Amino acid sequence: TDAARKQTPYLFSGSIRENIRYGRLDASDEEVVEASKLAGAHEFISNLGRSYEEEVGEGGILLSVGQKQLLSLARAILADPEIFIMDEATSSVDTLTEALIQQGMERLMHDRTSFVIAHRLSTIKRADRIIVISNGQIEEMGSHSELLKARGHYYHLYTQQFREELERDYDEVFKTVAAETLQPVLTPELG
């Protein structure tokens, strides 16, 4: 069997346990929990009021995008597919959730054929083979390091994303330091 994890995961009205178990209907409660742990979802599930019995609402409306992604990944881990297809798994999630999703993906992709469609290139750095497609044509193919050495399309995309991430991180650090440093100056003494 194969499993596809779409960019926008679909969850149906029901509990978290039921939504994960949909990956393999005969799975035990222990297997559902283990799949959740491997996907990086167990911690947030455990912190919910009703844990695995928490209702998600139709389409998972009661959960964040990242939480839906993690549940979808747990479902795929439980299904244990021979082929795994992931479409934009880390789009629209924060960096912490992205790291959890990447860890879960690595566990799921271990020793199986996987296809990962990604614009956020940090998602695919560890892939055996990366295929760069532009305008419907294969531009380049190779490992992450091979493509960086070639200094082609992938190199330019990767360095651009890396630079943007550094700038974003720097801006956040600068804002924090500036706010802490300037706070006494900007707050007049009353009295």
Coordinates of C-alpha atoms in Angstrom, one line a residue:
T1 CA 0.0 0.0 0.0
D2 CA 1.0 3.6 -0.3
A3 CA 0.2 6.7 1.6
A4 CA -0.1 10.3 0.4
R5 CA 0.1 13.2 2.9
K6 CA -1.4 16.2 1.2
Q7 CA -0.5 19.9 1.8
T8 CA -3.8 20.4 3.6
P9 CA -4.5 17.3 5.7
Y10 CA -8.1 16.2 5.9
L11 CA -9.5 15.3 9.3
F12 CA -13.0 14.2 9.8
S13 CA -15.3 15.0 12.7
G14 CA -14.4 12.7 15.6
S15 CA -11.7 12.1 18.1
I16 CA -8.0 12.5 17.6
R17 CA -7.7 8.7 18.2
E18 CA -10.3 8.0 15.5
N19 CA -8.6 10.3 13.0
I20 CA -5.2 8.7 13.5
R21 CA -6.6 5.1 13.5
Y22 CA -8.0 5.8 10.1
G23 CA -4.5 5.0 8.9
R24 CA -5.1 1.3 10.0
L25 CA -8.5 0.6 11.3
D26 CA -7.5 -2.5 13.3
A27 CA -4.7 -0.7 15.2
S28 CA -4.7 -0.9 18.9
D29 CA -4.7 2.1 21.2
E30 CA -1.0 1.5 22.0
E31 CA -0.2 1.5 18.3
V32 CA -2.0 4.8 17.8
V33 CA 0.0 6.3 20.7
E34 CA 3.2 4.9 19.3
A35 CA 2.5 6.4 15.9
S36 CA 1.8 9.7 17.5
K37 CA 5.1 9.6 19.4
L38 CA 7.0 8.9 16.2
A39 CA 5.2 11.7 14.4
G40 CA 5.9 14.2 17.2
A41 CA 2.2 14.6 18.0
H42 CA 2.0 12.9 21.3
E43 CA 3.1 15.9 23.4
F44 CA 0.5 18.3 22.1
I45 CA -2.2 15.6 22.2
S46 CA -1.4 14.8 25.8
N47 CA -1.7 18.5 26.7
L48 CA -5.3 18.7 25.4
G49 CA -8.2 18.4 27.9
R50 CA -9.3 15.0 26.7
S51 CA -6.1 13.8 25.2
Y52 CA -6.7 11.2 22.4
E53 CA -10.5 11.5 22.9
E54 CA -10.5 15.3 22.1
E55 CA -12.8 16.1 19.3
V56 CA -11.2 17.8 16.3
G57 CA -14.3 19.2 14.6
E58 CA -15.2 18.7 10.9
G59 CA -12.0 19.2 8.8
G60 CA -10.0 19.5 12.1
I61 CA -11.3 23.0 12.5
L62 CA -10.5 23.0 16.3
L63 CA -6.8 22.4 15.6
S64 CA -3.9 24.5 14.2
V65 CA -2.5 23.8 10.7
G66 CA 0.6 22.3 12.4
Q67 CA -1.4 20.0 14.7
K68 CA -3.4 18.8 11.7
Q69 CA -0.1 18.1 9.8
L70 CA 1.3 16.1 12.8
L71 CA -2.0 14.0 13.1
S72 CA -1.9 13.3 9.4
L73 CA 1.8 12.2 9.7
A74 CA 0.8 9.9 12.6
R75 CA -1.9 8.4 10.5
A76 CA 0.6 7.7 7.7
I77 CA 3.1 6.2 10.1
L78 CA 0.3 3.9 11.5
A79 CA -0.5 2.9 7.9
D80 CA 3.1 1.8 7.3
P81 CA 3.0 2.3 3.6
E82 CA 5.5 0.8 1.1
I83 CA 5.6 4.1 -0.8
F84 CA 5.1 7.5 0.9
I85 CA 4.2 10.7 -1.0
M86 CA 4.3 14.0 0.9
D87 CA 3.1 17.3 -0.7
E88 CA 4.4 20.5 1.0
A89 CA 4.3 19.1 4.5
T90 CA 5.9 22.1 6.2
S91 CA 4.0 24.9 4.5
S92 CA 2.2 27.3 6.8
V93 CA 3.7 26.0 10.0
D94 CA 6.1 27.6 12.5
T95 CA 9.7 26.5 12.8
L96 CA 9.1 24.3 15.9
T97 CA 6.3 22.4 14.2
E98 CA 8.4 22.2 11.0
A99 CA 11.2 20.5 13.0
L100 CA 8.7 18.0 14.5
I101 CA 7.3 17.3 11.1
Q102 CA 10.7 16.8 9.6
Q103 CA 11.7 14.4 12.4
G104 CA 8.5 12.4 11.9
M105 CA 9.0 12.4 8.1
E106 CA 12.6 11.0 8.5
R107 CA 11.2 8.2 10.7
L108 CA 8.5 7.4 8.2
M109 CA 10.8 7.6 5.1
H110 CA 13.5 5.3 6.6
D111 CA 13.9 2.2 4.4
R112 CA 11.0 3.1 2.1
T113 CA 10.5 4.8 -1.3
S114 CA 9.3 8.3 -0.7
F115 CA 8.5 11.3 -2.9
V116 CA 8.5 14.7 -1.2
I117 CA 7.2 17.7 -3.0
A118 CA 8.7 20.8 -1.4
H119 CA 9.3 24.5 -1.9
R120 CA 10.9 24.9 1.5
L121 CA 14.2 23.2 0.7
S122 CA 15.2 22.4 4.3
T123 CA 12.6 19.7 4.1
I124 CA 14.5 17.7 1.5
K125 CA 18.2 18.3 2.4
R126 CA 18.7 14.7 3.5
A127 CA 17.0 13.1 0.4
D128 CA 19.1 10.6 -1.6
R129 CA 18.1 12.2 -4.8
I130 CA 16.6 15.6 -5.4
I131 CA 14.9 16.5 -8.7
V132 CA 14.5 20.2 -9.5
I133 CA 11.6 20.9 -11.8
S134 CA 11.0 24.3 -13.3
N135 CA 8.2 25.1 -15.8
G136 CA 7.4 21.4 -16.1
Q137 CA 11.0 20.5 -17.1
I138 CA 13.6 18.7 -15.1
E139 CA 16.4 21.3 -14.5
E140 CA 18.7 19.3 -12.2
M141 CA 19.1 16.0 -10.4
G142 CA 21.4 14.9 -7.6
S143 CA 22.0 14.9 -3.8
H144 CA 21.8 18.1 -1.8
S145 CA 25.6 18.4 -1.8
E146 CA 25.9 17.6 -5.5
L147 CA 23.4 20.2 -6.4
L148 CA 25.0 22.9 -4.2
K149 CA 28.4 22.1 -5.9
A150 CA 26.8 22.5 -9.3
R151 CA 25.8 26.0 -8.4
G152 CA 22.7 25.8 -10.6
H153 CA 19.0 26.4 -10.0
Y154 CA 18.9 24.5 -6.7
Y155 CA 21.9 26.3 -5.4
H156 CA 20.3 29.7 -6.1
L157 CA 17.0 28.7 -4.5
Y158 CA 18.7 27.2 -1.5
T159 CA 21.0 30.1 -0.8
Q160 CA 18.1 32.6 -1.3
Q161 CA 15.9 30.7 1.2
F162 CA 18.9 30.3 3.6
R163 CA 19.6 34.0 3.4
E164 CA 16.0 34.9 4.0
E165 CA 15.8 32.7 7.1
L166 CA 19.0 34.3 8.4
E167 CA 17.6 37.8 7.8
R168 CA 14.3 36.8 9.5
D169 CA 16.2 35.3 12.5
Y170 CA 18.5 38.3 12.7
D171 CA 15.6 40.7 12.6
E172 CA 13.9 38.9 15.4
V173 CA 17.1 39.0 17.6
F174 CA 17.7 42.6 16.7
K175 CA 14.1 43.6 17.7
T176 CA 14.4 41.8 21.0
V177 CA 17.8 43.3 21.8
A178 CA 16.7 46.7 20.7
A179 CA 13.5 46.5 22.8
E180 CA 15.4 45.4 25.9
T181 CA 18.1 48.1 25.4
L182 CA 15.8 51.0 24.5
Q183 CA 13.1 50.2 27.0
P184 CA 14.5 52.4 29.8
V185 CA 15.0 55.3 27.4
L186 CA 11.5 55.0 26.0
T187 CA 9.8 54.7 29.4
P188 CA 9.8 58.1 31.1
E189 CA 10.0 58.2 34.9
L190 CA 6.8 59.3 36.5
G191 CA 7.2 61.1 39.6

